[in-house]
Amino acid sequence: GIQVEQSPPDLILQEGANSTLRCNFSDSVNNLQWFHQNPWGQLINLFYIPSGTKQNGRLSATTVATERYSLLYISSSQTTDSGVYFCAVVGGTSYGKLTFGQGTILTVHP
Amino acid sequence: DARVTQTPRDKVTEMGQEVTMRCQPILGHNTVFWYRQTMMQGLELLAYFRNRAPLDDSGMPKDRFSAEMPDATLATLKIQPSEPRDSAVYFCASGFRQEQFFGPGTRLTVL
């Protein structure tokens, strides 16, 4: 099945810093989503982005499907951004099954 | 504000007991998924329904797990009998077109 790799595995920032999270996938995808799992365990949708670029406030994402990667940008980070960021994809033959990466653990210090 | 709901939010039970988890998908969504999250395995798909029909349950231990959608507003995941290795957070997600939206999860602890 499709493989999803995220980097870095851990990231520690001071409030106000910017960061880039990367997601590499091993095959063509029908769907790519970024999620934030907050300290209470909730999975919050950030972006549905199988290709192209989207922005939502301080967050933006870019997926280059032909090169099989996606990037999540966080600008002016805040302590509330802390948590785990997951990239998840639906491979070309996987119907609707999301395959998740292992996540990036982000800690933002005040 | 439409969202996926799950009950119970927390469940502690003893080995051998039956556990039933419930999910109400977002109205109008035609796909429902059950995922399990553990520290060791991360997030993995257990079962998948489209228009209430089961399409994929290959991720589920068939001898003890069962998933159903008795109607469009209710999906259930049942474990019988439960075992300590089933301890995990179980998420339900519903989907419209390709995007999936997750419920808050049921944290299951089997003693």
Short mmCIF file of C-alpha atoms in Angstrom, two decimals:
data_model
loop_
_atom_site.label_atom_id
_atom_site.label_comp_id
_atom_site.label_asym_id
_atom_site.label_seq_id
_atom_site.Cartn_x
_atom_site.Cartn_y
_atom_site.Cartn_z
CA GLY A 1 0.00 0.00 0.00
CA ILE A 2 0.89 3.67 -0.14
CA GLN A 3 3.56 4.92 2.26
CA VAL A 4 3.42 8.31 3.98
CA GLU A 5 6.46 9.87 5.63
CA GLN A 6 6.41 13.05 7.65
CA SER A 7 9.30 15.20 8.75
CA PRO A 8 10.54 16.34 11.12
CA PRO A 9 9.20 13.94 13.75
CA ASP A 10 9.55 16.60 16.46
CA LEU A 11 9.74 20.37 16.35
CA ILE A 12 10.21 22.84 19.19
CA LEU A 13 9.59 26.53 18.57
CA GLN A 14 9.40 29.81 20.40
CA GLU A 15 6.16 31.69 20.03
CA GLY A 16 6.24 33.86 16.93
CA ALA A 17 8.52 31.59 14.90
CA ASN A 18 7.64 30.13 11.50
CA SER A 19 7.86 26.46 10.54
CA THR A 20 7.48 24.09 7.61
CA LEU A 21 6.27 20.52 7.93
CA ARG A 22 6.76 18.06 5.11
CA CYS A 23 4.79 15.02 3.93
CA ASN A 24 6.15 12.63 1.29
CA PHE A 25 3.99 9.91 -0.24
CA SER A 26 4.96 6.97 -2.37
CA ASP A 27 2.23 6.89 -5.03
CA SER A 28 -0.44 9.01 -6.73
CA VAL A 29 -3.22 10.21 -4.46
CA ASN A 30 -6.90 11.10 -4.79
CA ASN A 31 -7.03 12.92 -1.50
CA LEU A 32 -4.57 14.56 0.86
CA GLN A 33 -5.58 16.08 4.15
CA TRP A 34 -3.68 17.80 6.95
CA PHE A 35 -4.98 17.43 10.49
CA HIS A 36 -4.03 18.92 13.84
CA GLN A 37 -4.50 16.65 16.83
CA ASN A 38 -4.76 18.92 19.83
CA PRO A 39 -3.70 18.00 23.38
CA TRP A 40 -7.27 16.78 24.06
CA GLY A 41 -6.99 14.26 21.26
CA GLN A 42 -9.35 15.89 18.76
CA LEU A 43 -8.46 15.61 15.08
CA ILE A 44 -9.12 18.96 13.49
CA ASN A 45 -9.27 19.37 9.73
CA LEU A 46 -6.77 21.91 8.49
CA PHE A 47 -6.70 21.41 4.74
CA TYR A 48 -8.11 19.18 2.04
CA ILE A 49 -5.42 19.64 -0.59
CA PRO A 50 -4.76 16.89 -3.15
CA SER A 51 -3.00 19.50 -5.29
CA GLY A 52 -2.28 23.22 -5.36
CA THR A 53 -1.99 25.80 -2.61
CA LYS A 54 -4.43 26.94 0.06
CA GLN A 55 -4.23 29.44 2.89
CA ASN A 56 -6.23 29.80 6.06
CA GLY A 57 -5.06 32.56 8.37
CA ARG A 58 -1.56 31.80 9.63
CA LEU A 59 -1.56 28.38 8.01
CA SER A 60 -1.00 27.50 4.41
CA ALA A 61 -0.37 24.29 2.51
CA THR A 62 1.02 23.30 -0.85
CA THR A 63 0.81 19.92 -2.53
CA VAL A 64 2.91 19.07 -5.57
CA ALA A 65 1.22 15.86 -6.63
CA THR A 66 3.61 15.15 -9.51
CA GLU A 67 6.55 15.16 -7.09
CA ARG A 68 4.60 13.39 -4.34
CA TYR A 69 4.96 15.79 -1.47
CA SER A 70 3.00 18.32 0.52
CA LEU A 71 4.14 21.13 2.80
CA LEU A 72 2.33 22.74 5.71
CA TYR A 73 3.48 26.23 6.69
CA ILE A 74 2.77 27.72 10.09
CA SER A 75 3.60 31.39 10.50
CA SER A 76 3.83 33.39 13.72
CA SER A 77 3.29 30.26 15.79
CA GLN A 78 1.25 30.40 18.99
CA THR A 79 1.19 28.09 22.00
CA THR A 80 -2.23 26.87 20.87
CA ASP A 81 -0.57 25.46 17.74
CA SER A 82 1.07 22.78 19.88
CA GLY A 83 0.02 19.21 19.21
CA VAL A 84 0.56 16.60 16.52
CA TYR A 85 0.20 17.39 12.84
CA PHE A 86 -0.82 14.52 10.60
CA CYS A 87 -0.74 14.20 6.86
CA ALA A 88 -3.12 11.58 5.47
CA VAL A 89 -3.68 10.42 1.91
CA VAL A 90 -6.03 8.27 -0.10
CA GLY A 91 -4.03 6.32 -2.65
CA GLY A 92 -5.21 6.03 -6.24
CA THR A 93 -6.75 2.58 -5.74
CA SER A 94 -7.75 2.80 -2.09
CA TYR A 95 -11.43 3.83 -2.40
CA GLY A 96 -11.68 6.10 0.63
CA LYS A 97 -9.13 4.72 3.06
CA LEU A 98 -6.94 7.42 4.58
CA THR A 99 -3.37 6.31 5.24
CA PHE A 100 -1.78 8.44 7.92
CA GLY A 101 1.80 9.45 8.41
CA GLN A 102 3.35 9.11 11.85
CA GLY A 103 2.90 12.79 12.55
CA THR A 104 5.04 15.76 13.56
CA ILE A 105 4.93 16.67 17.24
CA LEU A 106 5.00 20.45 17.52
CA THR A 107 5.70 22.21 20.81
CA VAL A 108 5.46 26.00 20.92
CA HIS A 109 6.91 27.66 24.01
CA PRO A 110 5.78 31.11 25.19
CA ASP B 1 -22.15 23.69 13.18
CA ALA B 2 -22.29 20.16 11.77
CA ARG B 3 -19.99 17.66 13.39
CA VAL B 4 -19.57 13.94 13.93
CA THR B 5 -20.66 12.76 17.36
CA GLN B 6 -19.50 9.64 19.19
CA THR B 7 -20.65 7.92 22.34
CA PRO B 8 -19.42 7.04 24.85
CA ARG B 9 -16.41 9.36 25.08
CA ASP B 10 -14.70 7.09 27.58
CA LYS B 11 -15.26 3.44 28.36
CA VAL B 12 -13.52 1.26 30.93
CA THR B 13 -14.44 -2.39 30.89
CA GLU B 14 -13.12 -5.76 31.90
CA MET B 15 -11.69 -8.36 29.58
CA GLY B 16 -14.39 -10.53 28.06
CA GLN B 17 -17.13 -7.90 28.18
CA GLU B 18 -18.99 -6.64 25.13
CA VAL B 19 -18.32 -3.05 24.06
CA THR B 20 -20.50 -1.03 21.69
CA MET B 21 -19.41 2.33 20.32
CA ARG B 22 -21.80 4.59 18.43
CA CYS B 23 -21.32 7.29 15.84
CA GLN B 24 -23.65 9.82 14.29
CA PRO B 25 -22.18 11.03 10.98
CA ILE B 26 -22.72 14.50 9.59
CA LEU B 27 -26.11 14.76 7.89
CA GLY B 28 -25.74 14.34 4.15
CA HIS B 29 -22.39 12.55 4.27
CA ASN B 30 -22.49 9.22 2.45
CA THR B 31 -19.31 7.62 3.74
CA VAL B 32 -18.48 6.50 7.28
CA PHE B 33 -15.15 5.22 8.54
CA TRP B 34 -13.94 3.65 11.77
CA TYR B 35 -10.28 4.22 12.72
CA ARG B 36 -8.27 3.12 15.72
CA GLN B 37 -5.36 5.04 17.22
CA THR B 38 -2.67 3.47 19.37
CA MET B 39 0.80 4.61 20.29
CA MET B 40 2.38 1.64 18.55
CA GLN B 41 0.35 1.54 15.32
CA GLY B 42 -0.76 5.12 14.94
CA LEU B 43 -4.06 5.68 13.12
CA GLU B 44 -5.37 2.73 11.14
CA LEU B 45 -8.60 2.04 9.29
CA LEU B 46 -10.88 -0.65 10.66
CA ALA B 47 -14.00 -0.39 8.47
CA TYR B 48 -15.55 1.75 5.76
CA PHE B 49 -19.16 2.22 4.64
CA ARG B 50 -20.57 3.98 1.61
CA ASN B 51 -24.30 4.65 1.46
CA ARG B 52 -24.58 2.34 4.50
CA ALA B 53 -23.05 -0.62 2.65
CA PRO B 54 -19.81 -2.06 4.06
CA LEU B 55 -17.02 -1.67 1.50
CA ASP B 56 -13.90 -2.56 3.41
CA ASP B 57 -13.46 -4.14 6.81
CA SER B 58 -10.12 -5.78 6.14
CA GLY B 59 -8.49 -3.88 8.98
CA MET B 60 -10.80 -5.38 11.55
CA PRO B 61 -10.25 -8.62 13.54
CA LYS B 62 -13.28 -10.51 12.23
CA ASP B 63 -13.60 -12.93 15.09
CA ARG B 64 -14.38 -10.27 17.67
CA PHE B 65 -15.16 -6.99 15.88
CA SER B 66 -18.27 -6.11 13.93
CA ALA B 67 -19.38 -2.84 12.31
CA GLU B 68 -22.85 -1.95 11.12
CA MET B 69 -24.90 0.98 9.88
CA PRO B 70 -28.52 0.26 10.79
CA ASP B 71 -29.56 3.62 9.34
CA ALA B 72 -28.03 6.74 7.82
CA THR B 73 -27.74 8.47 11.19
CA LEU B 74 -26.07 5.69 13.17
CA ALA B 75 -22.95 3.59 12.81
CA THR B 76 -21.89 1.07 15.44
CA LEU B 77 -18.66 -0.73 16.22
CA LYS B 78 -18.92 -3.71 18.52
CA ILE B 79 -16.22 -5.75 20.21
CA GLN B 80 -17.17 -9.09 21.72
CA PRO B 81 -15.33 -10.33 23.69
CA SER B 82 -13.01 -7.42 24.46
CA GLU B 83 -9.32 -7.94 25.23
CA PRO B 84 -6.68 -5.68 26.82
CA ARG B 85 -4.97 -5.26 23.41
CA ASP B 86 -8.16 -3.54 22.17
CA SER B 87 -7.40 -0.56 24.43
CA ALA B 88 -7.13 2.43 22.11
CA VAL B 89 -8.96 5.52 20.93
CA TYR B 90 -11.60 4.68 18.32
CA PHE B 91 -12.50 7.44 15.88
CA CYS B 92 -15.45 7.63 13.58
CA ALA B 93 -15.21 9.85 10.52
CA SER B 94 -17.76 10.80 7.91
CA GLY B 95 -17.04 11.97 4.42
CA PHE B 96 -18.50 13.99 1.61
CA ARG B 97 -16.82 13.54 -1.75
CA GLN B 98 -13.20 12.97 -0.72
CA GLU B 99 -12.83 14.96 2.50
CA GLN B 100 -13.24 13.22 5.86
CA PHE B 101 -14.27 14.76 9.17
CA PHE B 102 -13.50 13.08 12.48
CA GLY B 103 -15.52 12.72 15.64
CA PRO B 104 -14.02 13.27 19.11
CA GLY B 105 -13.25 9.57 19.60
CA THR B 106 -14.06 6.93 22.20
CA ARG B 107 -11.20 6.13 24.58
CA LEU B 108 -11.50 2.43 25.39
CA THR B 109 -9.63 0.81 28.25
CA VAL B 110 -9.94 -2.95 28.69
CA LEU B 111 -8.62 -4.19 32.02
#
